[in-house]
Short mmCIF file of C-alpha atoms and ligand atoms in Angstrom, two decimals:
data_model
loop_
_atom_site.label_atom_id
_atom_site.label_comp_id
_atom_site.label_asym_id
_atom_site.label_seq_id
_atom_site.Cartn_x
_atom_site.Cartn_y
_atom_site.Cartn_z
CA UNK Y 1 -56.25 109.32 -11.77
CA UNK Y 2 -58.09 107.41 -15.25
CA UNK Y 3 -55.95 104.55 -16.02
CA UNK Y 4 -53.96 105.19 -18.93
CA UNK Y 5 -54.61 101.60 -21.34
CA UNK Y 6 -52.74 101.42 -24.18
CA UNK Y 7 -53.84 98.64 -27.45
CA UNK Y 8 -51.94 96.82 -28.92
CA UNK Y 9 -54.30 95.40 -31.84
CA UNK Y 10 -56.87 97.88 -31.43
CA UNK Y 11 -58.56 97.07 -34.76
CA UNK Y 12 -58.90 93.03 -33.96
CA UNK Y 13 -61.70 91.18 -32.37
CA UNK Y 14 -59.86 91.70 -28.27
CA UNK Y 15 -59.13 95.41 -29.66
CA UNK Y 16 -62.47 96.14 -30.11
CA UNK Y 17 -63.51 94.42 -27.20
CA UNK Y 18 -61.76 96.27 -24.81
CA UNK Y 19 -62.09 99.70 -26.22
CA UNK Y 20 -66.39 98.84 -25.33
CA UNK Y 21 -64.93 98.18 -21.91
CA UNK Y 22 -63.48 101.69 -22.02
CA UNK Y 23 -66.42 103.40 -23.40
CA UNK Y 24 -68.39 101.67 -20.61
CA UNK Y 25 -66.27 102.92 -18.18
CA UNK Y 26 -65.56 106.98 -19.17
CA UNK Y 27 -64.59 107.57 -15.05
CA UNK Y 28 -61.14 105.68 -14.89
CA UNK Y 29 -60.15 104.95 -18.05
CA UNK Y 30 -58.40 106.48 -21.17
CA UNK Y 31 -56.69 105.50 -24.53
CA UNK Y 32 -53.39 106.75 -24.41
CA UNK Y 33 -52.92 105.17 -27.85
CA UNK Y 34 -54.01 102.30 -30.04
CA UNK Y 35 -52.84 100.72 -32.60
CA UNK Y 36 -52.79 97.77 -35.87
CA UNK Y 37 -50.90 95.79 -38.70
CA UNK Y 38 -52.95 96.99 -41.46
CA UNK Y 39 -56.72 98.70 -41.16
CA UNK Y 40 -55.74 102.14 -40.91
CA UNK Y 41 -59.11 103.37 -42.29
CA UNK Y 42 -60.20 101.47 -38.52
CA UNK Y 43 -57.70 102.17 -37.00
CA UNK Y 44 -58.16 106.19 -38.04
CA UNK Y 45 -61.39 105.46 -37.28
CA UNK Y 46 -60.54 104.71 -33.49
CA UNK Y 47 -58.75 107.89 -33.19
CA UNK Y 48 -60.97 110.27 -33.68
CA UNK Y 49 -63.71 108.24 -31.16
CA UNK Y 50 -61.01 108.28 -28.34
CA UNK Y 51 -58.66 111.26 -28.52
CA UNK Y 52 -55.43 109.02 -27.93
CA UNK Y 53 -52.01 110.68 -27.24
CA UNK Y 54 -50.68 108.40 -30.22
CA UNK Y 55 -51.76 105.89 -33.04
CA UNK Y 56 -49.75 103.42 -34.80
CA UNK Y 57 -49.06 101.51 -37.84
CA UNK Y 58 -46.86 98.35 -37.31
CA UNK Y 59 -47.32 97.91 -41.37
CA UNK Y 60 -44.71 101.19 -42.57
CA UNK Y 61 -46.35 101.02 -45.87
CA UNK Y 62 -49.97 102.60 -43.97
CA UNK Y 63 -47.88 105.14 -42.78
CA UNK Y 64 -48.28 108.13 -45.12
CA UNK Y 65 -52.77 107.13 -45.79
CA UNK Y 66 -53.26 106.84 -41.44
CA UNK Y 67 -50.89 110.45 -41.04
CA UNK Y 68 -53.92 111.89 -43.99
CA UNK Y 69 -56.88 110.19 -42.33
CA UNK Y 70 -55.31 112.53 -38.80
CA UNK Y 71 -53.47 114.98 -40.17
CA UNK Y 72 -56.82 117.73 -38.48
CA UNK Y 73 -55.95 115.45 -35.78
CA UNK Y 74 -52.97 117.69 -34.68
CA UNK Y 75 -52.69 116.88 -30.60
CA UNK Y 76 -52.79 113.05 -32.15
CA UNK Y 77 -49.31 111.62 -32.96
CA UNK Y 78 -49.25 109.79 -35.77
CA UNK Y 79 -46.20 106.90 -36.23
CA UNK Y 80 -45.36 103.33 -38.08
CA UNK Y 81 -43.20 100.43 -37.67
CA UNK Y 82 -41.87 97.08 -35.44
CA UNK Y 83 -39.46 99.47 -33.15
CA UNK Y 84 -42.70 102.21 -32.71
CA UNK Y 85 -44.68 99.15 -30.61
CA UNK Y 86 -42.02 98.33 -27.97
CA UNK Y 87 -41.62 102.22 -27.65
CA UNK Y 88 -44.83 103.77 -27.37
CA UNK Y 89 -45.23 100.52 -24.30
CA UNK Y 90 -42.72 102.33 -23.20
CA UNK Y 91 -44.60 106.49 -22.44
CA UNK Y 92 -44.54 107.43 -19.01
CA UNK Y 93 -48.46 108.25 -18.60
CA UNK Y 94 -49.41 104.46 -19.83
CA UNK Y 95 -50.29 102.95 -16.87
CA UNK Y 96 -51.58 99.35 -18.51
CA UNK Y 97 -50.90 97.71 -21.69
CA UNK Y 98 -53.44 95.60 -23.04
CA UNK Y 99 -51.68 92.64 -25.59
CA UNK Y 100 -53.48 92.13 -28.26
CA UNK Y 101 -52.13 91.71 -31.40
CA UNK Y 102 -51.91 88.52 -32.87
CA UNK Y 103 -48.47 85.75 -33.19
CA UNK Y 104 -44.50 85.32 -32.55
CA UNK Y 105 -45.57 89.70 -33.19
CA UNK Y 106 -46.31 90.30 -29.72
CA UNK Y 107 -42.79 88.93 -28.08
CA UNK Y 108 -41.09 92.30 -28.76
CA UNK Y 109 -43.36 94.96 -27.26
CA UNK Y 110 -44.86 93.20 -24.25
CA UNK Y 111 -40.94 92.40 -23.72
CA UNK Y 112 -40.16 96.66 -23.89
CA UNK Y 113 -43.74 97.11 -22.00
CA UNK Y 114 -42.17 94.49 -18.88
CA UNK Y 115 -39.10 96.91 -19.10
CA UNK Y 116 -41.02 99.60 -17.82
CA UNK Y 117 -42.98 98.23 -15.73
CA UNK Y 118 -45.87 98.23 -17.31
CA UNK Y 119 -49.23 96.48 -15.89
CA UNK Y 120 -49.32 93.76 -18.92
CA UNK Y 121 -52.78 93.10 -19.46
CA UNK Y 122 -51.38 90.09 -21.81
CA UNK Y 123 -53.82 88.63 -24.60
CA UNK Y 124 -51.50 88.46 -26.48
CA UNK Y 125 -50.68 83.84 -25.71
CA UNK Y 126 -47.70 83.54 -28.46
CA UNK Y 127 -45.57 85.38 -26.36
CA UNK Y 128 -45.89 82.53 -23.66
CA UNK Y 129 -46.06 79.40 -25.78
CA UNK Y 130 -42.95 80.74 -27.52
CA UNK Y 131 -40.31 82.49 -24.63
CA UNK Y 132 -42.50 82.20 -21.69
CA UNK Y 133 -39.33 81.35 -18.83
CA UNK Y 134 -37.73 84.74 -20.09
CA UNK Y 135 -41.80 86.17 -19.70
CA UNK Y 136 -42.33 85.14 -16.00
CA UNK Y 137 -38.36 85.76 -15.73
CA UNK Y 138 -38.21 88.97 -16.51
CA UNK Y 139 -41.96 90.15 -14.99
CA UNK Y 140 -40.13 89.22 -12.02
CA UNK Y 141 -37.24 90.89 -12.43
CA UNK Y 142 -39.24 94.10 -12.76
CA UNK Y 143 -41.64 93.78 -10.60
CA UNK Y 144 -44.24 93.16 -13.60
CA UNK Y 145 -47.85 92.35 -13.19
CA UNK Y 146 -49.60 89.40 -16.20
CA UNK Y 147 -53.36 89.54 -15.93
CA UNK Y 148 -54.55 87.03 -17.86
CA UNK Y 149 -57.32 87.79 -20.85
CA UNK Y 150 -58.04 84.79 -22.43
CA UNK Y 151 -60.51 83.57 -20.91
CA UNK Y 152 -59.51 80.46 -19.20
CA UNK Y 153 -57.00 82.07 -17.99
CA UNK Y 154 -58.89 84.82 -16.83
CA UNK Y 155 -61.24 82.04 -14.84
CA UNK Y 156 -58.60 80.16 -13.47
CA UNK Y 157 -57.17 83.92 -11.91
CA UNK Y 158 -60.15 84.24 -11.03
CA UNK Y 159 -60.01 81.16 -8.65
CA UNK Y 160 -56.40 81.86 -7.83
CA UNK Y 161 -58.02 84.53 -5.71
CA UNK Y 162 -57.21 84.62 -1.91
CA UNK Y 163 -55.69 81.35 -1.85
CA UNK Y 164 -51.30 82.64 -1.98
CA UNK Y 165 -50.93 79.90 0.61
CA UNK Y 166 -52.59 77.14 -0.87
CA UNK Y 167 -51.03 74.55 -3.47
CA UNK Y 168 -53.16 74.18 -6.82
CA UNK Y 169 -53.28 70.03 -7.06
CA UNK Y 170 -55.01 70.35 -10.66
CA UNK Y 171 -55.99 72.93 -12.70
CA UNK Y 172 -58.95 72.03 -15.11
CA UNK Y 173 -58.64 73.74 -18.83
CA UNK Y 174 -61.56 73.76 -20.15
CA UNK Y 175 -61.70 73.64 -24.08
CA UNK Y 176 -64.74 73.65 -27.05
CA UNK Y 177 -63.91 71.53 -28.91
CA UNK Y 178 -64.48 73.53 -31.95
CA UNK Y 179 -66.68 73.32 -35.13
CA UNK Y 180 -64.46 69.65 -35.78
CA UNK Y 181 -65.61 67.95 -32.32
CA UNK Y 182 -67.44 64.83 -33.75
CA UNK Y 183 -65.84 64.78 -37.14
CA UNK Y 184 -64.32 61.25 -38.72
CA UNK Y 185 -60.96 61.17 -40.44
CA UNK Y 186 -62.82 60.65 -42.81
CA UNK Y 187 -64.41 64.24 -42.85
CA UNK Y 188 -61.61 66.03 -41.34
CA UNK Y 189 -59.76 65.56 -44.41
CA UNK Y 190 -61.76 67.55 -46.65
CA UNK Y 191 -62.68 70.39 -44.08
CA UNK Y 192 -62.59 73.88 -46.04
CA UNK Y 193 -61.20 77.64 -43.95
CA UNK Y 194 -64.54 78.74 -44.30
CA UNK Y 195 -65.93 75.46 -42.39
CA UNK Y 196 -63.45 76.63 -39.69
CA UNK Y 197 -64.48 79.76 -39.74
CA UNK Y 198 -67.33 78.82 -37.85
CA UNK Y 199 -66.30 78.32 -34.28
CA UNK Y 200 -69.39 76.93 -32.22
CA UNK Y 201 -69.53 79.33 -29.73
CA UNK Y 202 -66.63 81.92 -29.32
CA UNK Y 203 -66.58 84.81 -32.01
CA UNK Y 204 -62.37 85.46 -32.00
CA UNK Y 205 -60.22 86.74 -34.51
CA UNK Y 206 -58.74 84.44 -38.04
CA UNK Y 207 -55.62 82.83 -36.81
CA UNK Y 208 -56.86 81.71 -33.34
CA UNK Y 209 -60.60 80.95 -34.66
CA UNK Y 210 -58.66 78.05 -37.11
CA UNK Y 211 -55.77 76.94 -34.02
CA UNK Y 212 -59.16 76.49 -32.04
CA UNK Y 213 -60.22 74.50 -34.28
CA UNK Y 214 -58.04 72.19 -34.60
CA UNK Y 215 -57.25 72.04 -30.47
CA UNK Y 216 -53.83 74.38 -32.07
CA UNK Y 217 -55.47 77.01 -28.98
CA UNK Y 218 -55.83 74.23 -26.42
CA UNK Y 219 -51.67 72.97 -26.55
CA UNK Y 220 -50.78 76.77 -26.38
CA UNK Y 221 -53.06 77.42 -23.44
CA UNK Y 222 -51.52 74.40 -21.10
CA UNK Y 223 -48.09 76.12 -21.83
CA UNK Y 224 -50.05 79.61 -21.19
CA UNK Y 225 -51.30 78.29 -17.78
CA UNK Y 226 -47.78 76.48 -17.27
CA UNK Y 227 -45.87 79.98 -16.71
CA UNK Y 228 -48.16 82.10 -15.61
CA UNK Y 229 -48.56 80.10 -12.50
CA UNK Y 230 -46.08 77.81 -12.51
CA UNK Y 231 -48.14 75.10 -12.11
CA UNK Y 232 -46.60 71.55 -14.48
CA UNK Y 233 -48.15 71.06 -17.63
CA UNK Y 234 -48.96 67.43 -15.94
CA UNK Y 235 -50.86 68.72 -13.25
CA UNK Y 236 -53.36 70.47 -16.32
CA UNK Y 237 -56.26 68.63 -17.15
CA UNK Y 238 -58.02 69.65 -20.37
CA UNK Y 239 -61.80 69.05 -20.68
CA UNK Y 240 -63.13 69.33 -23.56
CA UNK Y 241 -66.58 70.89 -23.06
CA UNK Y 242 -68.38 72.08 -25.71
CA UNK Y 243 -71.65 74.28 -24.21
CA UNK Y 244 -68.57 76.92 -22.80
CA UNK Y 245 -69.69 77.97 -19.44
CA UNK Y 246 -67.30 76.66 -17.29
CA UNK Y 247 -64.38 78.23 -18.56
CA UNK Y 248 -61.86 76.25 -16.06
CA UNK Y 249 -60.99 75.61 -12.89
CA UNK Y 250 -58.90 74.68 -9.78
CA UNK Y 251 -58.46 71.91 -7.67
CA UNK Y 252 -57.00 71.79 -3.82
CA UNK Y 253 -55.54 69.40 -2.81
CA UNK Y 254 -58.42 69.05 0.02
CA UNK Y 255 -60.22 67.75 -3.28
CA UNK Y 256 -61.81 71.03 -3.19
CA UNK Y 257 -62.63 72.54 -7.30
CA UNK Y 258 -63.40 76.07 -7.98
CA UNK Y 259 -64.56 76.66 -11.68
CA UNK Y 260 -65.76 80.36 -13.11
CA UNK Y 261 -68.89 80.41 -15.37
CA UNK Y 262 -70.31 82.96 -17.35
CA UNK Y 263 -71.82 83.18 -20.90
CA UNK Y 264 -69.06 83.62 -23.55
CA UNK Y 265 -67.79 87.19 -23.44
CA UNK Y 266 -64.29 88.34 -23.71
CA UNK Y 267 -66.08 91.56 -22.04
CA UNK Y 268 -65.44 90.79 -18.61
CA UNK Y 269 -61.82 88.97 -18.88
CA UNK Y 270 -60.53 92.07 -20.39
CA UNK Y 271 -62.76 94.68 -17.70
CA UNK Y 272 -61.01 92.19 -15.29
CA UNK Y 273 -57.47 91.90 -15.71
CA UNK Y 274 -57.56 95.99 -16.11
CA UNK Y 275 -60.04 96.27 -12.77
CA UNK Y 276 -58.58 93.51 -10.83
CA UNK Y 277 -59.12 93.20 -7.93
CA UNK Y 278 -62.03 94.60 -8.55
CA UNK Y 279 -64.89 93.87 -9.98
CA UNK Y 280 -67.16 97.00 -12.24
CA UNK Y 281 -70.62 96.58 -13.82
CA UNK Y 282 -70.52 95.21 -17.25
CA UNK Y 283 -73.66 95.39 -19.31
CA UNK Y 284 -74.57 92.22 -21.72
CA UNK Y 285 -76.43 88.27 -20.93
CA UNK Y 286 -76.74 86.81 -17.66
CA UNK Y 287 -75.56 83.13 -17.31
CA UNK Y 288 -79.07 80.86 -16.92
CA UNK Y 289 -77.76 77.86 -15.54
CA UNK Y 290 -81.26 76.18 -16.17
CA UNK Y 291 -80.69 76.85 -19.90
CA UNK Y 292 -77.85 73.88 -19.99
CA UNK Y 293 -76.97 71.10 -19.82
CA UNK Y 294 -73.16 71.13 -19.09
CA UNK Y 295 -71.25 68.30 -20.58
CA UNK Y 296 -67.32 67.16 -20.67
CA UNK Y 297 -64.75 64.67 -22.67
CA UNK Y 298 -61.38 63.64 -22.88
CA UNK Y 299 -59.40 65.30 -26.35
CA UNK Y 300 -58.48 63.30 -28.93
CA UNK Y 301 -55.46 63.15 -29.58
CA UNK Y 302 -54.96 61.41 -32.43
CA UNK Y 303 -57.42 63.01 -34.23
CA UNK Y 304 -56.96 66.47 -33.29
CA UNK Y 305 -52.49 65.69 -33.97
CA UNK Y 306 -51.77 69.22 -33.26
CA UNK Y 307 -52.54 68.93 -29.54
CA UNK Y 308 -50.26 65.99 -29.45
CA UNK Y 309 -47.86 67.70 -30.70
CA UNK Y 310 -47.67 70.47 -28.10
CA UNK Y 311 -47.58 68.45 -25.40
CA UNK Y 312 -44.31 66.56 -27.30
CA UNK Y 313 -42.99 70.13 -27.23
CA UNK Y 314 -43.83 70.72 -23.95
CA UNK Y 315 -42.15 67.45 -23.08
CA UNK Y 316 -39.21 68.36 -24.99
CA UNK Y 317 -39.10 72.44 -24.04
CA UNK Y 318 -36.22 74.92 -24.87
CA UNK Y 319 -37.05 76.09 -28.02
CA UNK Y 320 -39.71 73.25 -29.46
CA UNK Y 321 -42.45 75.56 -28.00
CA UNK Y 322 -41.45 78.15 -30.03
CA UNK Y 323 -40.18 76.12 -33.75
CA UNK Y 324 -43.60 74.50 -33.17
CA UNK Y 325 -45.87 78.24 -33.04
CA UNK Y 326 -43.68 79.49 -35.88
CA UNK Y 327 -44.67 77.06 -38.01
CA UNK Y 328 -48.24 76.99 -36.76
CA UNK Y 329 -48.62 80.54 -38.24
CA UNK Y 330 -47.21 79.71 -41.15
CA UNK Y 331 -49.66 76.67 -41.19
CA UNK Y 332 -53.04 78.35 -40.00
CA UNK Y 333 -52.51 80.69 -42.56
CA UNK Y 334 -51.06 78.52 -45.66
CA UNK Y 335 -54.52 76.86 -44.89
CA UNK Y 336 -56.75 80.29 -44.55
CA UNK Y 337 -55.50 81.16 -47.72
CA UNK Y 338 -55.78 77.27 -49.28
CA UNK Y 339 -52.39 76.65 -49.54
CA UNK Y 340 -52.57 73.57 -47.81
CA UNK Y 341 -55.11 71.45 -46.21
CA UNK Y 342 -56.61 70.67 -42.15
CA UNK Y 343 -54.76 68.53 -41.67
CA UNK Y 344 -52.26 68.74 -43.60
CA UNK Y 345 -50.67 71.60 -40.75
CA UNK Y 346 -50.18 69.24 -38.40
CA UNK Y 347 -47.94 67.58 -40.83
CA UNK Y 348 -46.04 70.75 -41.57
CA UNK Y 349 -45.38 71.27 -37.66
CA UNK Y 350 -45.19 67.78 -37.29
CA UNK Y 351 -41.63 67.93 -39.08
CA UNK Y 352 -40.29 71.35 -39.21
CA UNK Y 353 -40.28 70.30 -35.42
CA UNK Y 354 -37.84 67.59 -36.53
CA UNK Y 355 -36.14 69.68 -38.65
CA UNK Y 356 -35.64 72.87 -36.54
CA UNK Y 357 -32.28 72.96 -34.94
CA UNK Y 358 -33.11 72.42 -30.79
CA UNK Y 359 -31.44 74.25 -28.61
CA UNK Y 360 -32.11 73.41 -24.87
CA UNK Y 361 -31.87 76.76 -23.10
CA UNK Y 362 -32.47 79.45 -25.54
CA UNK Y 363 -32.14 82.96 -24.42
CA UNK Y 364 -34.12 85.92 -26.42
CA UNK Y 365 -31.81 86.45 -30.51
CA UNK Y 366 -32.11 82.56 -30.17
CA UNK Y 367 -35.86 82.38 -30.45
CA UNK Y 368 -35.37 85.31 -32.34
CA UNK Y 369 -33.47 83.33 -34.87
CA UNK Y 370 -36.03 79.78 -34.36
CA UNK Y 371 -38.13 81.72 -35.65
CA UNK Y 372 -37.10 82.51 -37.98
CA UNK Y 373 -35.36 79.14 -39.33
CA UNK Y 374 -38.66 76.69 -38.09
CA UNK Y 375 -40.96 79.87 -40.68
CA UNK Y 376 -38.40 79.12 -43.28
CA UNK Y 377 -38.55 75.84 -43.24
CA UNK Y 378 -43.02 75.46 -42.47
CA UNK Y 379 -42.73 77.64 -45.98
CA UNK Y 380 -40.92 75.39 -47.92
CA UNK Y 381 -43.19 71.84 -46.63
CA UNK Y 382 -46.37 73.61 -46.97
CA UNK Y 383 -46.49 73.16 -51.49
CA UNK Y 384 -46.44 69.38 -50.19
CA UNK Y 385 -49.38 69.32 -48.48
CA UNK Y 386 -52.40 71.14 -50.96
P1 NAD P 1 -57.38 89.44 -34.14
O1 NAD P 1 -57.13 89.21 -35.88
O2 NAD P 1 -59.00 89.65 -34.68
O3 NAD P 1 -56.73 91.18 -34.39
C1 NAD P 1 -55.23 91.18 -34.34
C2 NAD P 1 -55.07 92.71 -33.95
O4 NAD P 1 -53.78 92.96 -33.74
C3 NAD P 1 -55.43 94.11 -35.34
O5 NAD P 1 -55.98 95.69 -34.86
C4 NAD P 1 -53.92 93.50 -35.80
O6 NAD P 1 -54.33 94.75 -36.56
C5 NAD P 1 -53.19 93.59 -35.06
N1 NAD P 1 -51.88 92.54 -35.54
C6 NAD P 1 -52.06 91.44 -36.12
N2 NAD P 1 -50.93 91.07 -36.83
C7 NAD P 1 -50.19 92.46 -35.99
C8 NAD P 1 -48.16 91.82 -36.49
N3 NAD P 1 -47.82 91.48 -37.01
N4 NAD P 1 -47.89 93.31 -35.78
C9 NAD P 1 -48.79 94.27 -35.30
N5 NAD P 1 -50.31 94.28 -35.51
C10 NAD P 1 -50.71 93.52 -35.65
O7 NAD P 1 -56.93 88.35 -33.15
P2 NAD P 1 -58.06 88.92 -31.39
O8 NAD P 1 -58.92 87.66 -32.44
O9 NAD P 1 -58.08 89.98 -31.35
O10 NAD P 1 -56.73 87.76 -31.46
C11 NAD P 1 -55.17 88.75 -30.72
C12 NAD P 1 -54.25 87.36 -29.26
O11 NAD P 1 -55.91 87.89 -28.35
C13 NAD P 1 -53.95 86.70 -30.49
O12 NAD P 1 -53.37 86.53 -29.16
C14 NAD P 1 -54.86 85.28 -29.50
O13 NAD P 1 -54.63 84.33 -29.19
C15 NAD P 1 -55.78 85.96 -28.24
N6 NAD P 1 -57.00 85.64 -27.94
C16 NAD P 1 -57.87 86.01 -28.45
C17 NAD P 1 -59.21 85.90 -28.13
C18 NAD P 1 -60.29 86.59 -28.19
O14 NAD P 1 -61.93 85.94 -28.05
N7 NAD P 1 -60.95 87.07 -30.13
C19 NAD P 1 -59.53 85.05 -27.46
C20 NAD P 1 -58.26 84.43 -26.19
C21 NAD P 1 -56.86 85.35 -26.94
MG1 MG P 2 -59.59 80.62 -24.62
#
């Protein structure tokens, strides 16, 4: 029986690479549903190629256009809206849900998929940043496996195979350092979104590329690792490793360190999440260690304020990571559209953390309120950080 996959965010960087993986294994995988936010044309093209049972466009304004584009495909159901995302993941035939959409929008459909006991292939790290404890508890309660797609977390997950009985001493989370690794404070003041969008080793969607330049992405990944692997944040060490060859490593109590290496290619962690515990063939470049000199550095928390703020959010816990995520979504978008500076992003997030209502033990409703409040505060602050 072919596994039926629902891809949330199929038109994005992860989504399209997942479709490439599926195409390489037509005997194993089938697309059940494809979804996007705005890119109607691309979604319709994907639907014509992969013949899913359903497509969902999250932005309802595009419903008519999508329906017209697929009017000759009577076997493909067309839906629109956020609610439809939550419903499609619950459909009976779905075996796996790949959460490849961006930001807080990933939280609600992931919760629905967990409650429907689907296997979650989690790319949307914001879900664990916002509500890691809630997601972890629900996944346990509903016996829904969560397989990491983020390359570092897939690496850690791969290092942990066969180690069920062994305690983790330390996680070594690697980080490329982004395009501004060697910039001084003066240079950082003037960088543009175009500069930040040129990532040295990975090609990704716009939001995560900016988060990688500010190192907020690494802060989020510490939170993600904490909830995925049940390891306290003080046992997760960030190592700047500019070559992006060691995707992360785990140290055990006997001092042994296991690492996972490979060329930077997201299709590998996507495929491993689909096929675990099996490994499947994957075409593409192979690692040639003769070509690389591997280096490691401490991250600079003064230069990269966003990483320091993420650590602060972990320390404060409760809804603080949710506040940081919301402020970051606003600041990140503002920077991309020239409404605030690169360093302004950190200032906006810092001040939003100080102003938003803190809750030490939030539930789902609190996360929704927190997200809305923090976005509102961050938007107001934006005007000061041009
Ligand atoms: P992207 O911007 O390339 O694609 C995002 C996809 O989600 C698109 O299909 C878009 O239509 C959809 N989408 C966006 N906002 C939405 C909303 N509000 N509601 C519904 N759908 C929405 O992003 P990406 O780089 O593919 O990243 C996707 C997720 O995977 C992010 O959480 C990111 O942090 C994570 N991730 C990405 C990479 C990577 O290499 N791209 C690596 C690790 C983790
Ligand atoms: Mg990553």
